Coordinates of C-alpha atoms in Angstrom, one line a residue:
X1 CA 194.7 -161.8 17.8
X2 CA 196.0 -165.4 17.7
X3 CA 194.6 -166.4 21.0
X4 CA 191.3 -165.8 22.9
X5 CA 191.8 -163.0 25.5
X6 CA 189.3 -164.2 28.0
X7 CA 190.8 -167.8 28.0
X8 CA 194.4 -166.4 28.3
X9 CA 193.5 -164.0 31.1
X10 CA 191.7 -166.7 33.1
X11 CA 194.5 -169.2 32.6
X12 CA 197.4 -166.8 33.5
X13 CA 196.0 -164.7 36.3
X14 CA 194.5 -165.1 39.7
X15 CA 191.8 -163.2 41.5
X16 CA 193.7 -160.8 43.8
X17 CA 193.3 -157.5 45.5
X18 CA 195.9 -154.8 45.0
X19 CA 197.6 -154.2 48.3
X20 CA 196.7 -150.5 48.5
X21 CA 193.1 -151.0 47.3
X22 CA 191.9 -154.1 49.1
X23 CA 188.3 -153.3 48.4
X24 CA 188.8 -154.2 44.7
X25 CA 189.3 -157.6 43.2
X26 CA 191.1 -158.0 39.9
X27 CA 192.4 -160.7 37.5
X28 CA 196.1 -160.1 38.1
X29 CA 199.3 -161.9 37.3
X30 CA 200.5 -163.6 40.5
X31 CA 204.0 -164.1 39.1
X32 CA 204.6 -160.8 37.4
X33 CA 208.1 -161.6 36.1
X34 CA 207.2 -164.9 34.6
X35 CA 204.2 -163.6 32.7
X36 CA 206.2 -160.6 31.5
X37 CA 209.0 -162.8 30.1
X38 CA 206.4 -165.2 28.6
X39 CA 204.9 -162.3 26.8
X40 CA 208.2 -161.1 25.3
X41 CA 209.2 -164.6 24.3
X42 CA 205.9 -165.7 22.8
X43 CA 204.6 -162.4 21.4
X44 CA 204.5 -163.5 17.8
X45 CA 203.0 -166.9 18.7
X46 CA 200.3 -165.7 21.0
X47 CA 199.7 -162.3 19.4
X48 CA 199.7 -160.6 22.8
X49 CA 201.1 -157.0 23.5
X50 CA 202.8 -156.3 26.8
X51 CA 200.1 -157.1 29.4
X52 CA 199.9 -153.9 31.3
X53 CA 196.3 -154.9 32.2
X54 CA 197.7 -157.8 34.3
X55 CA 199.3 -155.6 37.0
X56 CA 198.2 -153.0 39.5
X57 CA 200.6 -150.2 38.8
X58 CA 201.5 -147.8 41.6
X59 CA 199.9 -144.8 39.9
X60 CA 196.7 -146.6 39.4
X61 CA 196.6 -147.9 43.0
X62 CA 197.3 -144.5 44.4
X63 CA 194.6 -142.9 42.2
X64 CA 192.1 -145.6 43.0
X65 CA 192.8 -145.2 46.8
X66 CA 192.2 -141.4 46.5
X67 CA 188.9 -141.9 44.6
X68 CA 187.6 -144.3 47.2
X69 CA 188.7 -142.1 50.1
X70 CA 187.2 -138.9 48.4
X71 CA 184.1 -140.2 46.7
X72 CA 182.7 -136.7 46.3
X73 CA 185.0 -136.0 43.3
X74 CA 183.2 -138.6 41.2
X75 CA 179.8 -139.1 42.9
X76 CA 177.0 -138.6 40.3
X77 CA 179.5 -137.6 37.6
X78 CA 180.5 -138.9 34.2
X79 CA 184.1 -140.3 34.5
X80 CA 186.8 -141.3 31.9
X81 CA 189.4 -143.8 33.1
X82 CA 192.1 -142.9 30.6
X83 CA 194.8 -145.6 29.8
X84 CA 192.7 -147.8 32.0
X85 CA 194.7 -151.1 31.8
X86 CA 193.0 -153.4 34.2
X87 CA 190.2 -150.9 34.9
X88 CA 191.1 -150.5 38.5
X89 CA 190.6 -146.8 38.6
X90 CA 187.3 -146.9 36.8
X91 CA 186.0 -149.6 39.0
X92 CA 187.0 -147.6 42.1
X93 CA 185.1 -144.6 40.6
X94 CA 182.0 -146.7 40.1
X95 CA 182.2 -148.1 43.7
X96 CA 182.6 -144.5 44.9
X97 CA 179.3 -143.5 43.2
X98 CA 180.1 -142.3 39.7
X99 CA 177.1 -142.0 37.4
X100 CA 179.0 -143.7 34.6
X101 CA 182.6 -144.7 33.7
X102 CA 184.2 -145.0 30.3
X103 CA 187.5 -147.0 30.4
X104 CA 189.7 -146.0 27.5
X105 CA 192.7 -148.0 26.3
X106 CA 194.2 -148.7 22.9
X107 CA 195.2 -152.2 23.9
X108 CA 192.5 -154.5 22.7
X109 CA 193.2 -157.0 25.5
X110 CA 192.3 -154.3 28.0
X111 CA 188.6 -154.5 26.9
X112 CA 188.3 -158.1 28.1
X113 CA 190.3 -157.4 31.3
X114 CA 188.1 -154.4 32.2
X115 CA 184.9 -156.4 31.5
X116 CA 186.0 -159.4 33.6
X117 CA 187.3 -157.1 36.4
X118 CA 184.1 -155.0 36.5
X119 CA 182.1 -158.2 36.7
X120 CA 184.2 -159.3 39.7
X121 CA 183.2 -156.1 41.5
X122 CA 179.6 -156.0 40.6
X123 CA 179.8 -152.7 38.6
X124 CA 179.3 -151.7 35.0
X125 CA 182.2 -150.0 33.1
X126 CA 181.9 -149.2 29.4
X127 CA 185.0 -149.5 27.2
X128 CA 186.4 -147.6 24.3
X129 CA 189.5 -148.9 22.4
X130 CA 190.4 -145.6 20.7
X131 CA 193.0 -142.9 21.0
X132 CA 191.1 -140.0 22.4
X133 CA 194.0 -137.6 23.0
X134 CA 193.0 -134.2 21.7
X135 CA 189.3 -134.8 21.7
X136 CA 186.9 -132.3 23.3
X137 CA 185.6 -132.7 26.8
X138 CA 183.1 -135.6 27.0
X139 CA 183.0 -136.2 30.8
X140 CA 183.1 -134.4 34.1
X141 CA 186.2 -136.1 35.5
X142 CA 189.2 -137.6 33.8
X143 CA 191.3 -140.0 35.8
X144 CA 194.8 -141.0 34.6
X145 CA 197.0 -143.4 36.4
X146 CA 200.8 -143.6 35.6
X147 CA 200.7 -141.9 32.2
X148 CA 203.9 -139.8 32.3
X149 CA 206.4 -142.6 31.7
X150 CA 207.4 -141.5 28.1
X151 CA 208.4 -138.0 27.0
X152 CA 206.6 -138.1 23.7
X153 CA 203.4 -139.3 25.3
X154 CA 203.7 -136.7 28.1
X155 CA 204.1 -134.0 25.5
X156 CA 200.8 -135.0 23.9
X157 CA 199.0 -135.3 27.1
X158 CA 199.8 -131.9 28.6
X159 CA 198.0 -129.7 26.0
X160 CA 195.1 -132.0 26.0
X161 CA 194.8 -132.1 29.8
X162 CA 195.1 -128.3 29.7
X163 CA 192.2 -128.0 27.2
X164 CA 190.0 -130.4 29.2
X165 CA 190.7 -128.3 32.3
X166 CA 189.8 -125.1 30.6
X167 CA 186.6 -126.7 29.3
X168 CA 185.6 -127.4 32.9
X169 CA 186.7 -131.0 33.4
X170 CA 188.4 -132.1 36.6
X171 CA 191.7 -133.9 35.6
X172 CA 193.3 -136.0 38.3
X173 CA 196.6 -138.0 37.8
X174 CA 198.2 -140.7 39.9
X175 CA 202.0 -140.7 39.4
X176 CA 204.8 -142.7 41.1
X177 CA 207.6 -140.3 40.4
X178 CA 207.9 -140.8 36.6
X179 CA 210.5 -138.5 34.9
X180 CA 208.1 -136.7 32.6
X181 CA 205.4 -135.8 35.1
X182 CA 204.7 -132.0 34.7
X183 CA 204.6 -131.3 38.5
X184 CA 204.8 -127.6 37.9
X185 CA 201.4 -127.6 36.2
X186 CA 199.7 -129.6 38.9
X187 CA 198.6 -129.4 42.6
X188 CA 199.4 -132.3 44.9
X189 CA 196.3 -133.8 46.6
X190 CA 197.7 -136.8 48.4
X191 CA 200.8 -139.0 48.7
X192 CA 200.9 -142.7 49.4
X193 CA 203.5 -145.4 49.9
X194 CA 202.3 -148.0 47.5
X195 CA 203.5 -151.7 47.5
X196 CA 204.5 -152.8 44.0
X197 CA 206.1 -155.7 42.2
X198 CA 209.9 -155.6 42.4
X199 CA 210.2 -157.5 39.1
X200 CA 208.6 -154.6 37.3
X201 CA 209.6 -151.5 39.3
X202 CA 213.0 -152.5 40.9
X203 CA 211.4 -151.5 44.3
X204 CA 209.0 -152.9 46.8
X205 CA 207.3 -149.6 47.5
X206 CA 206.7 -146.6 45.2
X207 CA 205.9 -143.1 46.6
X208 CA 202.9 -142.1 44.6
X209 CA 201.3 -138.7 44.4
X210 CA 197.8 -137.9 43.3
X211 CA 197.8 -134.6 41.4
X212 CA 195.1 -132.3 40.1
X213 CA 196.0 -130.9 36.8
X214 CA 195.8 -127.1 37.0
X215 CA 196.6 -125.1 33.9
X216 CA 196.9 -121.9 35.9
X217 CA 199.9 -123.4 37.9
X218 CA 202.9 -122.8 35.7
X219 CA 205.6 -121.2 37.9
X220 CA 206.3 -123.1 41.1

């Protein structure tokens, strides 16, 4: 890293609440397009990967909303917030009564973002900056917001989610209609109209579905 993550985050974000999850406060980019362009133009200078942690993506917002509205799915349980980004989903799980939450993301900047955002909301969220795809079940519930945006990544996730499900874990996904979402392997739990940033999504609202991964559902 060529810059200090905490200093950059504090200087380039504001404390905002995602429109679909007003109970949670996060350090978010108030001018999404400007920050995204700045990242691309100054990547080498700043040493910053694309700041996915600086935005409340539709899949994460929908999933966090579902968790807060249905706290029984995480209450008293160990939870993994996979590909956590800002930590929104994990924070929602803690607010809903999870016993513990581990936020997992391979972006090293996400560690600082999750820590700062958890502090804002008065909860404790642990962080792991490793690729855990393929690892054996280590939690009761796995939450994944907006992870089916790339075919190669989706092809890795499906057998892993299947293995976690067969090992007894509950796997719940928030997806805003990404092309590689394996809908035939999942059961829809809820659908939301989630406000998003047009500069990133080419839309003001994304229809987002919360799914339960169900390995037994293959022909639908």
